[in-house]
Amino acid sequence: MKKIMLVFALALVMALAYAQENGRPGRPSRVPAVPYPVEWVQPSGDTIMIRIIGDENWSCRTTEDGFVLVENKKGALCYAKVDKEGGYRATCIVARRPERRRRCELRYIEKMKKNEKLWRRRNG
């Protein structure tokens, strides 16, 4: 009888440990991306509106008009470029609001529009 109780207690402890590791019952363990634009404050003090797209396996940040952004070492969101492995890397061009974009940003954005991986069209 003691062995049965010991096995039962051990099974209960393992089940509780598994539940703790994989989230509490009744509570989601994954959270979807925010479905609306959010304000991001750049280290310079400028603010931009960004969208966060993706799911629990993949996500990225884009400008409000759909250009992919990557955070650089200083914490600023910069326009992305595709590296040799097919991932995103930050460029030296810091993102700004559309009405404040400089010529170099506008030229880079024109190049980004030619690469679907760097430009995500908004869906409605």
PDB file of C-alpha atoms in Angstrom:
ATOM      1  CA  MET A   1       0.000   0.000   0.000  1.00  0.00           C
ATOM      2  CA  LYS A   2       2.883   2.370   0.785  1.00  0.00           C
ATOM      3  CA  LYS A   3       4.373   1.795  -2.688  1.00  0.00           C
ATOM      4  CA  ILE A   4       1.050   2.647  -4.355  1.00  0.00           C
ATOM      5  CA  MET A   5       0.763   5.869  -2.353  1.00  0.00           C
ATOM      6  CA  LEU A   6       4.380   6.751  -3.131  1.00  0.00           C
ATOM      7  CA  VAL A   7       3.856   6.195  -6.876  1.00  0.00           C
ATOM      8  CA  PHE A   8       0.630   8.223  -6.762  1.00  0.00           C
ATOM      9  CA  ALA A   9       2.337  11.101  -4.907  1.00  0.00           C
ATOM     10  CA  LEU A  10       5.243  11.056  -7.343  1.00  0.00           C
ATOM     11  CA  ALA A  11       2.852  11.144 -10.315  1.00  0.00           C
ATOM     12  CA  LEU A  12       0.982  14.053  -8.755  1.00  0.00           C
ATOM     13  CA  VAL A  13       4.204  16.015  -8.195  1.00  0.00           C
ATOM     14  CA  MET A  14       5.310  15.383 -11.794  1.00  0.00           C
ATOM     15  CA  ALA A  15       1.910  16.475 -13.139  1.00  0.00           C
ATOM     16  CA  LEU A  16       2.025  19.680 -11.105  1.00  0.00           C
ATOM     17  CA  ALA A  17       5.582  20.408 -12.246  1.00  0.00           C
ATOM     18  CA  TYR A  18       4.534  19.879 -15.882  1.00  0.00           C
ATOM     19  CA  ALA A  19       1.529  22.203 -15.463  1.00  0.00           C
ATOM     20  CA  GLN A  20       3.724  24.867 -13.851  1.00  0.00           C
ATOM     21  CA  GLU A  21       6.266  24.645 -16.676  1.00  0.00           C
ATOM     22  CA  ASN A  22       3.650  24.849 -19.452  1.00  0.00           C
ATOM     23  CA  GLY A  23       1.460  27.611 -18.077  1.00  0.00           C
ATOM     24  CA  ARG A  24      -1.398  27.555 -15.644  1.00  0.00           C
ATOM     25  CA  PRO A  25      -4.631  25.865 -16.702  1.00  0.00           C
ATOM     26  CA  GLY A  26      -7.149  28.368 -18.021  1.00  0.00           C
ATOM     27  CA  ARG A  27      -4.527  31.040 -18.746  1.00  0.00           C
ATOM     28  CA  PRO A  28      -2.967  31.524 -22.190  1.00  0.00           C
ATOM     29  CA  SER A  29       0.745  30.864 -22.439  1.00  0.00           C
ATOM     30  CA  ARG A  30       1.052  32.845 -25.692  1.00  0.00           C
ATOM     31  CA  VAL A  31      -0.004  36.403 -26.363  1.00  0.00           C
ATOM     32  CA  PRO A  32      -0.745  37.724 -29.870  1.00  0.00           C
ATOM     33  CA  ALA A  33       0.899  40.876 -31.183  1.00  0.00           C
ATOM     34  CA  VAL A  34      -0.836  44.180 -30.508  1.00  0.00           C
ATOM     35  CA  PRO A  35      -3.270  44.706 -33.430  1.00  0.00           C
ATOM     36  CA  TYR A  36      -2.905  48.500 -33.575  1.00  0.00           C
ATOM     37  CA  PRO A  37       0.019  50.937 -33.965  1.00  0.00           C
ATOM     38  CA  VAL A  38       1.957  51.830 -30.817  1.00  0.00           C
ATOM     39  CA  GLU A  39       4.220  54.784 -30.117  1.00  0.00           C
ATOM     40  CA  TRP A  40       7.964  54.096 -29.842  1.00  0.00           C
ATOM     41  CA  VAL A  41      10.344  56.654 -28.380  1.00  0.00           C
ATOM     42  CA  GLN A  42      13.731  56.681 -30.105  1.00  0.00           C
ATOM     43  CA  PRO A  43      16.890  57.386 -28.012  1.00  0.00           C
ATOM     44  CA  SER A  44      17.041  60.831 -29.648  1.00  0.00           C
ATOM     45  CA  GLY A  45      13.627  61.668 -28.169  1.00  0.00           C
ATOM     46  CA  ASP A  46      11.767  61.426 -31.490  1.00  0.00           C
ATOM     47  CA  THR A  47       8.654  59.277 -31.499  1.00  0.00           C
ATOM     48  CA  ILE A  48       7.453  56.994 -34.266  1.00  0.00           C
ATOM     49  CA  MET A  49       4.366  54.848 -34.668  1.00  0.00           C
ATOM     50  CA  ILE A  50       5.168  51.160 -35.175  1.00  0.00           C
ATOM     51  CA  ARG A  51       3.236  47.946 -35.701  1.00  0.00           C
ATOM     52  CA  ILE A  52       4.243  44.616 -34.219  1.00  0.00           C
ATOM     53  CA  ILE A  53       3.309  41.692 -36.451  1.00  0.00           C
ATOM     54  CA  GLY A  54       3.747  37.970 -36.042  1.00  0.00           C
ATOM     55  CA  ASP A  55       2.932  35.151 -33.649  1.00  0.00           C
ATOM     56  CA  GLU A  56       4.674  33.052 -30.992  1.00  0.00           C
ATOM     57  CA  ASN A  57       7.141  31.673 -33.547  1.00  0.00           C
ATOM     58  CA  TRP A  58       8.091  34.817 -35.466  1.00  0.00           C
ATOM     59  CA  SER A  59       7.569  38.546 -35.122  1.00  0.00           C
ATOM     60  CA  CYS A  60       8.907  41.831 -36.413  1.00  0.00           C
ATOM     61  CA  ARG A  61       8.308  45.538 -36.057  1.00  0.00           C
ATOM     62  CA  THR A  62       7.310  47.750 -38.963  1.00  0.00           C
ATOM     63  CA  THR A  63       6.677  51.409 -39.537  1.00  0.00           C
ATOM     64  CA  GLU A  64       3.042  52.383 -39.753  1.00  0.00           C
ATOM     65  CA  ASP A  65       3.330  52.247 -43.541  1.00  0.00           C
ATOM     66  CA  GLY A  66       4.883  48.755 -43.534  1.00  0.00           C
ATOM     67  CA  PHE A  67       8.697  49.024 -43.646  1.00  0.00           C
ATOM     68  CA  VAL A  68      10.545  46.458 -41.510  1.00  0.00           C
ATOM     69  CA  LEU A  69      12.510  47.856 -38.549  1.00  0.00           C
ATOM     70  CA  VAL A  70      15.333  46.383 -36.469  1.00  0.00           C
ATOM     71  CA  GLU A  71      16.711  47.715 -33.195  1.00  0.00           C
ATOM     72  CA  ASN A  72      20.388  48.702 -33.331  1.00  0.00           C
ATOM     73  CA  LYS A  73      22.936  48.454 -30.489  1.00  0.00           C
ATOM     74  CA  LYS A  74      21.977  51.901 -29.195  1.00  0.00           C
ATOM     75  CA  GLY A  75      18.294  50.959 -28.914  1.00  0.00           C
ATOM     76  CA  ALA A  76      17.074  52.939 -31.929  1.00  0.00           C
ATOM     77  CA  LEU A  77      14.763  51.359 -34.478  1.00  0.00           C
ATOM     78  CA  CYS A  78      16.424  51.432 -37.899  1.00  0.00           C
ATOM     79  CA  TYR A  79      15.301  50.288 -41.314  1.00  0.00           C
ATOM     80  CA  ALA A  80      16.179  46.670 -42.002  1.00  0.00           C
ATOM     81  CA  LYS A  81      18.382  45.014 -44.560  1.00  0.00           C
ATOM     82  CA  VAL A  82      18.561  41.309 -45.376  1.00  0.00           C
ATOM     83  CA  ASP A  83      21.786  39.570 -44.339  1.00  0.00           C
ATOM     84  CA  LYS A  84      23.491  36.581 -45.998  1.00  0.00           C
ATOM     85  CA  GLU A  85      21.479  34.077 -43.931  1.00  0.00           C
ATOM     86  CA  GLY A  86      18.172  35.695 -44.928  1.00  0.00           C
ATOM     87  CA  GLY A  87      17.576  37.369 -41.557  1.00  0.00           C
ATOM     88  CA  TYR A  88      17.168  41.045 -40.742  1.00  0.00           C
ATOM     89  CA  ARG A  89      19.993  43.396 -39.750  1.00  0.00           C
ATOM     90  CA  ALA A  90      19.801  47.069 -38.806  1.00  0.00           C
ATOM     91  CA  THR A  91      21.023  49.677 -41.262  1.00  0.00           C
ATOM     92  CA  CYS A  92      22.524  52.973 -40.120  1.00  0.00           C
ATOM     93  CA  ILE A  93      19.316  54.813 -41.123  1.00  0.00           C
ATOM     94  CA  VAL A  94      17.185  55.540 -38.048  1.00  0.00           C
ATOM     95  CA  ALA A  95      13.437  55.450 -38.696  1.00  0.00           C
ATOM     96  CA  ARG A  96      11.384  58.632 -38.446  1.00  0.00           C
ATOM     97  CA  ARG A  97       7.746  59.570 -38.924  1.00  0.00           C
ATOM     98  CA  PRO A  98       6.780  59.759 -42.630  1.00  0.00           C
ATOM     99  CA  GLU A  99       6.488  63.564 -42.599  1.00  0.00           C
ATOM    100  CA  ARG A 100       9.997  63.919 -41.075  1.00  0.00           C
ATOM    101  CA  ARG A 101      11.880  61.524 -43.360  1.00  0.00           C
ATOM    102  CA  ARG A 102      15.043  62.814 -44.993  1.00  0.00           C
ATOM    103  CA  ARG A 103      16.191  62.246 -48.569  1.00  0.00           C
ATOM    104  CA  CYS A 104      18.466  59.340 -47.657  1.00  0.00           C
ATOM    105  CA  GLU A 105      15.549  57.610 -45.918  1.00  0.00           C
ATOM    106  CA  LEU A 106      13.267  58.175 -48.873  1.00  0.00           C
ATOM    107  CA  ARG A 107      15.880  56.720 -51.269  1.00  0.00           C
ATOM    108  CA  TYR A 108      16.328  53.664 -49.058  1.00  0.00           C
ATOM    109  CA  ILE A 109      12.565  53.206 -48.750  1.00  0.00           C
ATOM    110  CA  GLU A 110      12.256  53.154 -52.527  1.00  0.00           C
ATOM    111  CA  LYS A 111      14.760  50.265 -52.585  1.00  0.00           C
ATOM    112  CA  MET A 112      12.877  48.501 -49.782  1.00  0.00           C
ATOM    113  CA  LYS A 113       9.636  48.598 -51.784  1.00  0.00           C
ATOM    114  CA  LYS A 114      11.285  46.362 -54.386  1.00  0.00           C
ATOM    115  CA  ASN A 115      11.949  43.655 -51.762  1.00  0.00           C
ATOM    116  CA  GLU A 116       8.769  42.085 -50.369  1.00  0.00           C
ATOM    117  CA  LYS A 117      10.739  40.772 -47.386  1.00  0.00           C
ATOM    118  CA  LEU A 118      11.521  44.368 -46.291  1.00  0.00           C
ATOM    119  CA  TRP A 119       8.108  45.860 -47.020  1.00  0.00           C
ATOM    120  CA  ARG A 120       4.830  44.485 -45.718  1.00  0.00           C
ATOM    121  CA  ARG A 121       1.694  45.896 -47.271  1.00  0.00           C
ATOM    122  CA  ARG A 122      -0.951  46.701 -44.688  1.00  0.00           C
ATOM    123  CA  ASN A 123      -4.057  44.553 -44.822  1.00  0.00           C
ATOM    124  CA  GLY A 124      -6.873  47.010 -44.349  1.00  0.00           C
TER     125      GLY A 124
END
